Amino acid sequence: MNDTVNRQILLVEKPTGKLGPEHFRLTKGTIPTPKDGEALVRTRYISLDAANRAWMHGATYRAAVEANTVMAGGSIAEVISSNDPGLKPGDIVFGDTGWQDYAAVPAKHLAKMPKLEPMTHLLSVYGVAGLTAYFGLLHVGKPREGETVVVSAAAGSVGSIVGQIAGIKGCRVVGIAGGKDKCHWLTSELGFDAAVDYKDGATYKALRAAAPKGIDVYFDNVGGDILEACLAQMNNRGRIACCGAISQYDGVPSAHGPRGVPGLIVVKRLIMQGFIVMDYMDQRDAALADLQSWVASGKLKVQEDVIDGIENTPQALIGLLAGENRGKRMVKV
């Protein structure tokens, strides 16, 4: 990293179809000077998430990313200088720095992180991915021992942790993922009871075989046709935790939404709830204690996919949207 230049990845055009390298440009800017209440931070690891693509469509739980601006994204960063008494040089923080080497960020928008190794765990199992899996499954899905839990995008950063937590809680766990290799990885290494390859084209039938007693909890990361297939197989009073809809983010969405809404929800008395991980941050310490305990005991395995070089960030996101990654994908700056 050059300490006199601020490399930045700009979103130069908002895509109308599939995201491609042509929508980004690497540029070199100046290192910003922090104002009162701000800290200058140096990015260490950039988090790559399907939500990055959703932000290009319009405002979600945050403002939309506009053309010709630094691409938005969370990262683990180190404080270089601070004009806020709550942060000092050397502190490790998480915040929306964007895809750049340096950023001046209001201290109130930075979360101070513990210093632990490997630092990458602060973006994966102890970061937004792990906390999203923890709160979405346990607080929204509310699984009970012996129930069947199904999770889509099961080989991804959130889904791979959801399935393992469900197993720790004594549930039968079924993962839905793309490709035989990913499905084998879920069952052979992460302890899933069964895995369904949606690329086979017979998701409904395969899911019925993998979950013969129906689905009690469905953790939805994809929306679309897979959500439809799971809705039809939910048990009475089942719970659906809506985390994301990656099938709708890149390219042209399917011609129809999930059929059976609201009919199946009414007849089966289902609870279907969306959530944002920030809603639960007042309970973060308790969640981290559980996650750290499970990792230390070997009950929870951490899979990380680290790409080197900020110049590779656009292609790394494009690859993530295509399902290239296993576990949490990030870029080392």
XYZ file of C-alpha atoms in Angstrom:
333
model
C 0.000 0.000 0.000
C 1.326 3.458 -0.945
C 1.093 5.730 2.089
C 0.853 8.913 0.005
C -1.897 7.876 -2.413
C -5.489 6.829 -1.772
C -6.494 4.172 -4.272
C -10.239 4.141 -4.833
C -12.664 1.952 -6.772
C -15.429 4.046 -8.307
C -18.788 2.795 -9.511
C -18.751 4.658 -12.822
C -22.087 3.352 -14.097
C -25.088 1.746 -12.405
C -25.743 -1.532 -14.260
C -29.124 -2.275 -15.776
C -28.281 -5.947 -16.325
C -25.452 -8.126 -15.052
C -22.694 -6.440 -13.117
C -19.395 -6.368 -15.012
C -15.852 -4.990 -14.689
C -16.788 -2.132 -17.017
C -18.964 -0.633 -14.288
C -15.930 0.134 -12.118
C -12.737 2.156 -12.377
C -9.608 2.237 -10.226
C -8.476 5.778 -9.522
C -5.988 7.531 -7.272
C -7.080 10.290 -4.921
C -5.683 12.169 -1.974
C -5.691 10.940 1.602
C -8.523 12.806 3.383
C -8.095 14.955 6.490
C -10.480 14.036 9.318
C -12.778 16.761 10.651
C -13.892 17.190 14.244
C -15.544 13.993 15.437
C -13.988 11.961 12.629
C -11.185 9.436 12.405
C -8.840 8.732 9.520
C -8.750 4.981 8.980
C -6.673 2.725 6.746
C -8.610 -0.168 5.254
C -7.268 -3.654 5.945
C -9.995 -6.031 4.671
C -13.020 -5.112 2.549
C -16.183 -7.140 3.069
C -17.870 -8.436 -0.080
C -21.584 -9.121 0.208
C -24.539 -9.661 -2.089
C -25.969 -6.482 -0.554
C -23.274 -4.504 -2.408
C -25.199 -5.250 -5.602
C -28.573 -4.423 -4.061
C -27.344 -0.945 -3.092
C -26.868 -0.136 -6.777
C -30.610 -0.525 -7.398
C -31.720 2.116 -4.910
C -32.054 2.955 -1.243
C -32.402 -0.012 1.112
C -31.500 0.219 4.799
C -28.823 2.628 3.555
C -28.645 5.197 0.753
C -28.159 3.987 -2.798
C -24.702 3.962 -4.355
C -24.607 6.573 -7.104
C -22.547 6.594 -10.286
C -19.088 8.187 -10.164
C -18.718 7.751 -6.426
C -16.517 5.467 -4.344
C -18.166 2.067 -4.198
C -19.722 1.566 -0.776
C -18.745 -1.313 1.442
C -17.902 -2.252 4.994
C -14.398 -3.045 6.102
C -12.087 -3.777 8.963
C -9.759 -0.800 9.265
C -7.054 0.640 11.492
C -7.305 4.112 12.994
C -4.423 6.303 11.778
C -5.472 9.551 13.479
C -8.544 10.636 15.386
C -10.370 13.853 16.238
C -12.683 12.016 18.591
C -11.796 11.046 22.173
C -13.347 7.593 21.778
C -10.781 6.398 19.224
C -7.000 6.465 19.119
C -4.343 5.480 16.566
C -3.962 1.725 16.328
C -7.578 0.936 17.222
C -9.251 -1.640 14.963
C -12.736 -0.670 13.762
C -15.518 -1.800 11.468
C -17.312 0.741 9.328
C -18.520 1.748 5.879
C -15.220 2.993 4.498
C -16.018 2.220 0.886
C -13.626 0.549 -1.531
C -10.539 2.655 -0.872
C -7.273 2.651 1.054
C -8.149 5.529 3.389
C -11.371 7.117 4.599
C -12.353 9.872 7.028
C -15.391 8.547 8.880
C -17.455 9.988 11.760
C -16.378 8.126 14.883
C -20.023 7.479 15.785
C -20.281 5.370 12.626
C -17.288 3.179 13.523
C -17.547 0.123 15.758
C -14.424 -0.555 17.803
C -13.370 -4.180 17.426
C -11.249 -6.422 19.645
C -7.685 -7.119 18.557
C -7.600 -10.791 17.703
C -5.981 -13.075 15.201
C -6.764 -13.853 12.556
C -8.172 -10.374 11.920
C -10.264 -11.819 9.087
C -12.575 -13.432 11.669
C -13.805 -9.908 12.487
C -15.458 -9.857 9.053
C -16.639 -13.456 9.000
C -17.745 -15.391 12.046
C -17.427 -12.481 14.523
C -18.589 -9.854 12.049
C -21.783 -9.073 10.186
C -21.923 -12.550 8.591
C -21.751 -14.465 11.868
C -24.052 -12.086 13.720
C -26.589 -12.131 10.883
C -26.626 -15.933 10.975
C -26.899 -15.999 14.772
C -29.697 -13.468 15.221
C -31.615 -14.410 12.085
C -31.739 -18.075 12.986
C -32.102 -17.943 16.754
C -34.166 -14.776 17.243
C -36.290 -14.853 14.082
C -36.361 -18.522 13.101
C -36.450 -19.752 16.712
C -35.571 -23.387 15.954
C -36.313 -26.103 18.483
C -34.389 -29.326 18.944
C -35.508 -32.024 16.520
C -36.986 -29.583 13.989
C -35.939 -29.381 10.345
C -34.077 -26.225 9.314
C -33.462 -25.398 5.655
C -31.083 -22.636 4.558
C -30.497 -21.354 1.031
C -27.158 -20.029 -0.265
C -25.903 -22.516 2.295
C -22.279 -22.422 1.154
C -22.103 -18.646 1.489
C -20.838 -16.507 4.344
C -24.130 -16.408 6.263
C -25.706 -19.682 5.188
C -22.716 -21.826 6.121
C -22.855 -20.466 9.672
C -26.650 -20.716 9.913
C -26.538 -24.425 9.118
C -23.836 -25.130 11.665
C -25.650 -23.246 14.427
C -28.839 -25.163 13.620
C -26.856 -28.394 13.988
C -25.450 -27.233 17.317
C -29.041 -26.660 18.465
C -29.980 -30.249 17.620
C -31.906 -29.684 14.397
C -31.930 -31.618 11.140
C -30.160 -29.297 8.713
C -30.675 -29.134 4.956
C -28.624 -26.755 2.829
C -29.492 -25.543 -0.655
C -26.439 -24.639 -2.752
C -25.233 -24.539 -6.343
C -23.167 -27.461 -7.541
C -22.276 -30.952 -6.362
C -18.926 -29.852 -4.885
C -20.556 -27.295 -2.616
C -23.220 -29.755 -1.545
C -20.586 -32.370 -0.719
C -18.634 -29.783 1.280
C -21.713 -28.947 3.344
C -22.375 -32.543 4.343
C -18.819 -33.857 4.595
C -17.137 -30.927 6.355
C -19.764 -28.667 7.921
C -22.047 -31.380 9.283
C -25.228 -30.650 7.314
C -27.563 -33.662 7.264
C -28.431 -33.195 3.593
C -27.814 -30.797 0.741
C -29.838 -29.927 -2.343
C -28.186 -28.792 -5.576
C -30.531 -26.225 -7.091
C -28.572 -26.332 -10.353
C -29.930 -29.843 -10.969
C -33.247 -28.232 -11.837
C -35.403 -30.431 -9.591
C -35.228 -28.419 -6.385
C -38.743 -29.171 -5.164
C -38.388 -32.929 -5.529
C -34.884 -33.026 -4.036
C -35.967 -30.856 -1.127
C -38.905 -33.123 -0.411
C -36.521 -36.114 -0.232
C -34.045 -34.235 1.980
C -36.757 -32.973 4.351
C -39.368 -35.766 4.394
C -41.031 -34.397 7.542
C -41.421 -30.931 6.048
C -39.682 -27.682 6.960
C -40.058 -26.005 10.341
C -37.608 -23.139 9.820
C -36.469 -21.729 6.496
C -33.616 -19.189 6.424
C -33.998 -17.414 3.091
C -31.016 -15.783 1.423
C -32.195 -15.956 -2.176
C -35.930 -15.344 -2.655
C -37.471 -16.263 -6.014
C -38.144 -19.834 -7.073
C -36.311 -21.411 -4.128
C -38.427 -19.463 -1.653
C -41.476 -20.713 -3.558
C -40.307 -24.335 -3.321
C -39.749 -24.023 0.425
C -43.062 -22.252 1.097
C -44.946 -25.208 -0.315
C -43.169 -27.603 2.070
C -43.371 -25.577 5.279
C -45.023 -27.236 8.248
C -47.879 -25.583 10.095
C -46.666 -22.687 12.256
C -43.275 -22.719 10.557
C -40.998 -19.687 10.640
C -39.249 -18.020 7.702
C -36.344 -15.649 8.351
C -35.925 -13.375 5.324
C -32.291 -12.295 5.146
C -31.763 -11.494 1.465
C -32.834 -12.132 -2.105
C -29.650 -12.651 -4.072
C -31.522 -14.242 -6.967
C -33.135 -10.840 -7.600
C -30.071 -8.600 -7.338
C -28.015 -9.178 -10.484
C -29.512 -9.174 -13.952
C -33.197 -9.524 -14.754
C -35.413 -10.830 -11.911
C -37.706 -13.794 -12.515
C -40.977 -13.043 -14.259
C -43.032 -13.813 -11.162
C -42.564 -13.625 -7.429
C -42.986 -16.626 -5.145
C -46.443 -18.065 -5.746
C -48.463 -19.135 -2.750
C -48.243 -15.761 -1.002
C -50.247 -15.032 1.029
C -52.323 -18.221 0.632
C -49.798 -20.663 2.088
C -48.837 -18.236 4.835
C -52.463 -18.001 5.936
C -53.362 -21.694 5.653
C -50.189 -22.899 7.385
C -50.153 -20.012 9.905
C -46.574 -19.208 8.993
C -44.487 -16.393 10.424
C -42.402 -14.698 7.734
C -40.128 -11.952 9.018
C -37.413 -9.813 7.508
C -34.616 -8.532 9.686
C -31.489 -6.385 9.652
C -28.589 -7.396 11.875
C -28.213 -3.859 13.243
C -31.553 -4.318 15.016
C -29.870 -6.711 17.440
C -26.568 -4.981 18.157
C -27.521 -4.360 21.787
C -27.202 -8.144 22.200
C -23.920 -8.433 20.307
C -21.746 -9.339 23.299
C -23.858 -12.364 24.198
C -23.861 -13.523 20.577
C -20.083 -13.153 20.282
C -19.593 -15.146 23.478
C -21.562 -18.042 21.966
C -19.816 -17.813 18.596
C -16.359 -17.707 20.177
C -17.180 -20.667 22.374
C -18.382 -22.739 19.413
C -15.323 -21.866 17.327
C -12.953 -22.690 20.208
C -14.614 -26.066 20.767
C -14.544 -26.958 17.067
C -18.330 -27.082 16.798
C -18.329 -24.145 14.373
C -15.889 -24.202 11.446
C -14.839 -20.936 9.822
C -14.423 -20.792 6.057
C -12.921 -17.646 4.535
C -12.196 -16.721 0.933
C -9.583 -13.946 0.915
C -8.698 -12.194 -2.369
C -5.509 -10.128 -2.427
C -5.382 -6.578 -3.845
C -7.917 -3.733 -3.939
C -7.709 -3.745 -7.756
C -9.362 -7.186 -7.693
C -12.372 -6.053 -5.657
C -14.797 -5.605 -8.604
C -14.075 -9.051 -10.050
C -14.271 -10.578 -6.571
C -17.800 -9.177 -6.139
C -18.827 -10.332 -9.614
C -17.550 -13.802 -8.750
C -19.427 -13.819 -5.474
C -22.690 -13.006 -7.263
C -21.950 -15.955 -9.575
C -21.506 -18.253 -6.558
C -17.743 -18.757 -6.782
C -17.056 -18.445 -3.068
C -17.298 -20.763 -0.102
C -17.837 -18.985 3.180
C -17.025 -15.318 3.673
C -15.362 -13.527 0.745
C -13.225 -10.457 1.435
C -10.392 -8.496 -0.126
C -7.078 -7.855 1.593
C -6.093 -4.262 0.798
